[in-house]
């Protein structure tokens, strides 16, 4: 079983609560509920996903005790988790982990980008880096002439991610400015250029199959 510097034994309780949430079973890495718990605990979704498999297998005597105690007593489990959430520091990582060196990297992918759509109150204009990663994958499957709102793939992605096709086209326009093979000359740099350039540096020059696999996983965050 892997170790994590921020993992605590009490965290098996909310993890079990999530596992037992219908449909019962191991949740996908980037499901909304898994990501929300990861952000709450300040622990990567990948680690929680792996821990959930250990939980499922009753891998240690202590996990066996948890199953014996809570598997058929969900009200008791929910009460224990609620009490845990009321404890000092839980869900307040900035206070609880003060003095602990934390690399705030993966969390940033779920934080809103305010540099471009700050003037809008409509959620359909709000982006997080997660959107950009998924849009970059689609970018590599289209040609410039098809990067328009009428393209069915763009409309489908907009519906899934709850943003507008126009926003996706804006993002693709910014990616064109990042693309060294596009040789685009523009007099006006997209307000999204910096954010899209960061994503391009991470994924734009890598293996497209790996990006496609990641994008497929990340889409689970938006599925209802």
Tab-separated table of C-alpha atoms in Angstrom:
chain	number	residue	atom	x	y	z
A	1	UNK	CA	0.000	0.000	0.000
A	2	UNK	CA	1.434	3.359	-1.069
A	3	UNK	CA	2.243	6.108	1.405
A	4	UNK	CA	1.343	9.780	1.167
A	5	UNK	CA	2.708	12.504	3.483
A	6	UNK	CA	-0.758	14.005	3.978
A	7	UNK	CA	-2.736	10.779	4.357
A	8	UNK	CA	-4.270	10.057	7.759
A	9	UNK	CA	-6.044	6.922	8.950
A	10	UNK	CA	-9.237	8.909	9.552
A	11	UNK	CA	-9.479	9.531	5.823
A	12	UNK	CA	-10.598	5.944	5.252
A	13	UNK	CA	-13.996	7.049	6.545
A	14	UNK	CA	-14.878	9.621	3.856
A	15	UNK	CA	-13.285	7.331	1.278
A	16	UNK	CA	-15.552	4.487	2.387
A	17	UNK	CA	-18.524	6.842	2.356
A	18	UNK	CA	-17.733	7.721	-1.243
A	19	UNK	CA	-17.214	4.064	-2.171
A	20	UNK	CA	-20.634	3.165	-0.745
A	21	UNK	CA	-22.348	6.021	-2.564
A	22	UNK	CA	-24.640	4.617	-5.256
A	23	UNK	CA	-23.680	3.127	-7.575
A	24	UNK	CA	-21.563	1.291	-4.978
A	25	UNK	CA	-17.988	0.632	-6.043
A	26	UNK	CA	-14.677	2.214	-6.984
A	27	UNK	CA	-15.330	5.635	-8.468
A	28	UNK	CA	-13.486	6.873	-11.536
A	29	UNK	CA	-10.364	8.932	-10.878
A	30	UNK	CA	-11.786	12.219	-12.074
A	31	UNK	CA	-15.438	11.820	-11.184
A	32	UNK	CA	-16.766	15.010	-9.615
A	33	UNK	CA	-17.172	13.371	-6.200
A	34	UNK	CA	-13.628	11.932	-6.239
A	35	UNK	CA	-12.116	15.287	-7.199
A	36	UNK	CA	-14.129	17.130	-4.552
A	37	UNK	CA	-12.858	14.742	-1.875
A	38	UNK	CA	-9.306	15.070	-3.216
A	39	UNK	CA	-9.503	18.857	-2.982
A	40	UNK	CA	-10.968	18.589	0.493
A	41	UNK	CA	-8.118	16.377	1.696
A	42	UNK	CA	-5.459	18.057	-0.456
A	43	UNK	CA	-4.490	14.626	-1.793
A	44	UNK	CA	-4.307	13.735	-5.489
A	45	UNK	CA	-7.303	11.902	-7.029
A	46	UNK	CA	-4.944	9.204	-8.330
A	47	UNK	CA	-3.847	8.359	-4.783
A	48	UNK	CA	-7.433	8.247	-3.499
A	49	UNK	CA	-8.359	6.021	-6.431
A	50	UNK	CA	-5.598	3.575	-5.502
A	51	UNK	CA	-6.589	3.705	-1.838
A	52	UNK	CA	-10.164	2.905	-2.803
A	53	UNK	CA	-8.966	-0.325	-4.388
A	54	UNK	CA	-7.188	-1.256	-1.152
A	55	UNK	CA	-10.387	-0.465	0.699
A	56	UNK	CA	-12.411	-2.642	-1.640
A	57	UNK	CA	-10.072	-5.600	-1.080
A	58	UNK	CA	-10.237	-5.375	2.746
A	59	UNK	CA	-6.448	-5.345	2.466
A	60	UNK	CA	-5.534	-4.972	6.155
A	61	UNK	CA	-7.002	-6.041	9.500
A	62	UNK	CA	-7.860	-2.417	10.267
A	63	UNK	CA	-9.800	-2.129	7.007
A	64	UNK	CA	-11.619	-5.335	7.850
A	65	UNK	CA	-12.673	-3.731	11.118
A	66	UNK	CA	-13.978	-0.699	9.239
A	67	UNK	CA	-16.072	-2.892	6.978
A	68	UNK	CA	-17.430	-4.842	9.946
A	69	UNK	CA	-18.311	-1.623	11.734
A	70	UNK	CA	-19.815	0.436	8.917
A	71	UNK	CA	-20.726	-1.666	5.860
A	72	UNK	CA	-24.280	-2.224	7.077
A	73	UNK	CA	-24.524	0.912	9.200
A	74	UNK	CA	-24.413	3.814	6.771
A	75	UNK	CA	-26.056	6.246	9.183
A	76	UNK	CA	-23.279	5.609	11.676
A	77	UNK	CA	-20.656	6.066	8.955
A	78	UNK	CA	-22.250	9.319	7.789
A	79	UNK	CA	-22.309	10.604	11.362
A	80	UNK	CA	-18.630	9.731	11.838
A	81	UNK	CA	-17.688	11.492	8.598
A	82	UNK	CA	-19.722	14.536	9.555
A	83	UNK	CA	-17.948	14.670	12.899
A	84	UNK	CA	-14.607	14.368	11.130
A	85	UNK	CA	-15.504	17.287	8.893
A	86	UNK	CA	-16.248	19.400	11.940
A	87	UNK	CA	-12.804	18.766	13.382
A	88	UNK	CA	-10.307	21.593	13.230
A	89	UNK	CA	-8.345	21.568	10.021
A	90	UNK	CA	-10.507	19.161	8.008
A	91	UNK	CA	-11.520	20.907	4.782
A	92	UNK	CA	-9.180	23.783	5.731
A	93	UNK	CA	-5.927	22.562	4.229
A	94	UNK	CA	-4.354	26.011	4.271
A	95	UNK	CA	-4.541	26.025	8.073
A	96	UNK	CA	-4.085	22.344	8.787
A	97	UNK	CA	-0.968	21.978	6.623
A	98	UNK	CA	0.607	25.281	7.605
A	99	UNK	CA	4.357	24.705	7.810
A	100	UNK	CA	4.142	21.594	5.613
A	101	UNK	CA	5.665	21.926	2.155
A	102	UNK	CA	2.880	21.319	-0.359
A	103	UNK	CA	3.278	21.554	-4.119
A	104	UNK	CA	0.059	23.177	-5.273
A	105	UNK	CA	0.022	21.836	-8.825
A	106	UNK	CA	-2.794	19.407	-9.608
A	107	UNK	CA	-5.262	21.543	-7.628
A	108	UNK	CA	-4.717	24.411	-10.055
A	109	UNK	CA	-6.356	22.411	-12.839
A	110	UNK	CA	-9.658	22.769	-10.984
A	111	UNK	CA	-9.418	26.475	-10.158
A	112	UNK	CA	-11.289	28.997	-12.348
A	113	UNK	CA	-9.382	31.055	-14.871
A	114	UNK	CA	-10.328	34.633	-14.100
A	115	UNK	CA	-8.036	36.449	-16.503
A	116	UNK	CA	-10.394	36.176	-19.470
A	117	UNK	CA	-13.980	35.642	-18.365
A	118	UNK	CA	-13.917	37.588	-15.115
A	119	UNK	CA	-16.411	40.092	-16.505
A	120	UNK	CA	-19.042	37.387	-17.032
A	121	UNK	CA	-21.335	36.133	-14.295
A	122	UNK	CA	-22.699	33.349	-16.473
A	123	UNK	CA	-21.088	30.013	-15.600
A	124	UNK	CA	-21.127	29.029	-19.274
A	125	UNK	CA	-18.277	31.476	-19.822
A	126	UNK	CA	-16.135	30.260	-16.925
A	127	UNK	CA	-13.166	28.021	-17.591
A	128	UNK	CA	-10.819	25.895	-15.541
A	129	UNK	CA	-7.565	24.398	-16.876
A	130	UNK	CA	-9.362	21.049	-17.009
A	131	UNK	CA	-11.440	22.462	-19.874
A	132	UNK	CA	-8.289	23.499	-21.708
A	133	UNK	CA	-6.746	20.019	-21.509
A	134	UNK	CA	-9.872	18.406	-22.945
A	135	UNK	CA	-10.189	21.078	-25.637
A	136	UNK	CA	-6.529	20.596	-26.605
A	137	UNK	CA	-7.230	16.922	-27.272
A	138	UNK	CA	-10.105	17.879	-29.582
A	139	UNK	CA	-7.889	20.548	-31.180
A	140	UNK	CA	-5.558	17.827	-32.449
A	141	UNK	CA	-8.500	16.008	-34.061
A	142	UNK	CA	-9.735	19.009	-36.037
A	143	UNK	CA	-8.360	21.272	-38.744
A	144	UNK	CA	-8.462	25.079	-38.572
A	145	UNK	CA	-11.397	25.225	-40.972
A	146	UNK	CA	-13.464	22.984	-38.666
A	147	UNK	CA	-12.649	24.918	-35.480
A	148	UNK	CA	-16.002	26.693	-35.634
A	149	UNK	CA	-19.145	26.652	-33.526
A	150	UNK	CA	-21.087	24.668	-36.148
A	151	UNK	CA	-18.797	21.620	-35.868
A	152	UNK	CA	-20.659	18.777	-34.155
A	153	UNK	CA	-17.672	17.695	-32.044
A	154	UNK	CA	-17.393	21.209	-30.629
A	155	UNK	CA	-21.112	21.338	-29.899
A	156	UNK	CA	-20.999	17.943	-28.180
A	157	UNK	CA	-18.033	18.964	-26.031
A	158	UNK	CA	-19.723	22.248	-25.120
A	159	UNK	CA	-22.812	20.351	-23.971
A	160	UNK	CA	-20.743	17.909	-21.910
A	161	UNK	CA	-18.594	20.547	-20.212
A	162	UNK	CA	-21.409	23.087	-19.775
A	163	UNK	CA	-19.717	25.924	-21.626
A	164	UNK	CA	-20.647	27.498	-24.955
A	165	UNK	CA	-19.284	26.470	-28.374
A	166	UNK	CA	-18.049	30.054	-28.737
A	167	UNK	CA	-15.833	29.628	-25.683
A	168	UNK	CA	-14.340	26.427	-27.096
A	169	UNK	CA	-13.596	28.212	-30.374
A	170	UNK	CA	-11.913	31.021	-28.404
A	171	UNK	CA	-9.716	28.448	-26.666
A	172	UNK	CA	-8.815	26.790	-29.963
A	173	UNK	CA	-7.936	30.199	-31.359
A	174	UNK	CA	-5.505	30.646	-28.459
A	175	UNK	CA	-4.040	27.181	-29.081
A	176	UNK	CA	-3.435	28.142	-32.706
A	177	UNK	CA	-1.263	30.968	-31.400
A	178	UNK	CA	0.704	28.386	-29.376
A	179	UNK	CA	1.038	25.866	-32.204
A	180	UNK	CA	4.527	26.063	-33.803
A	181	UNK	CA	3.278	24.175	-36.879
A	182	UNK	CA	0.534	26.681	-37.526
A	183	UNK	CA	2.867	29.660	-38.156
A	184	UNK	CA	0.054	32.028	-37.421
A	185	UNK	CA	0.751	35.749	-37.549
A	186	UNK	CA	-1.622	37.783	-35.390
A	187	UNK	CA	-1.666	41.373	-34.283
A	188	UNK	CA	-3.755	40.619	-31.212
A	189	UNK	CA	-2.736	38.008	-28.655
A	190	UNK	CA	-5.635	36.086	-27.160
A	191	UNK	CA	-6.371	36.867	-23.495
A	192	UNK	CA	-6.296	33.095	-23.047
A	193	UNK	CA	-2.828	32.756	-24.555
A	194	UNK	CA	-0.917	32.479	-21.271
A	195	UNK	CA	-3.213	29.823	-19.810
A	196	UNK	CA	-3.324	27.877	-23.077
A	197	UNK	CA	0.449	28.154	-23.462
A	198	UNK	CA	0.887	26.554	-20.031
A	199	UNK	CA	-1.305	23.635	-21.109
A	200	UNK	CA	0.506	23.404	-24.455
A	201	UNK	CA	3.850	23.185	-22.676
A	202	UNK	CA	2.517	20.307	-20.580
A	203	UNK	CA	0.734	18.309	-23.272
A	204	UNK	CA	1.087	19.891	-26.715
A	205	UNK	CA	4.413	18.268	-27.578
A	206	UNK	CA	3.767	14.928	-25.919
A	207	UNK	CA	2.204	11.652	-27.001
A	208	UNK	CA	-1.244	12.411	-28.482
A	209	UNK	CA	-2.525	8.996	-27.425
A	210	UNK	CA	-1.637	9.734	-23.815
A	211	UNK	CA	-3.386	13.097	-24.067
A	212	UNK	CA	-6.466	11.410	-25.538
A	213	UNK	CA	-6.521	8.866	-22.703
A	214	UNK	CA	-6.178	11.628	-20.107
A	215	UNK	CA	-8.896	13.728	-21.747
A	216	UNK	CA	-11.217	10.722	-21.712
A	217	UNK	CA	-10.655	10.338	-17.969
A	218	UNK	CA	-11.055	14.058	-17.294
A	219	UNK	CA	-14.430	14.127	-19.038
A	220	UNK	CA	-15.796	12.081	-16.135
A	221	UNK	CA	-15.595	15.251	-14.032
A	222	UNK	CA	-18.383	16.782	-16.114
A	223	UNK	CA	-20.689	13.783	-16.415
A	224	UNK	CA	-23.865	14.123	-14.366
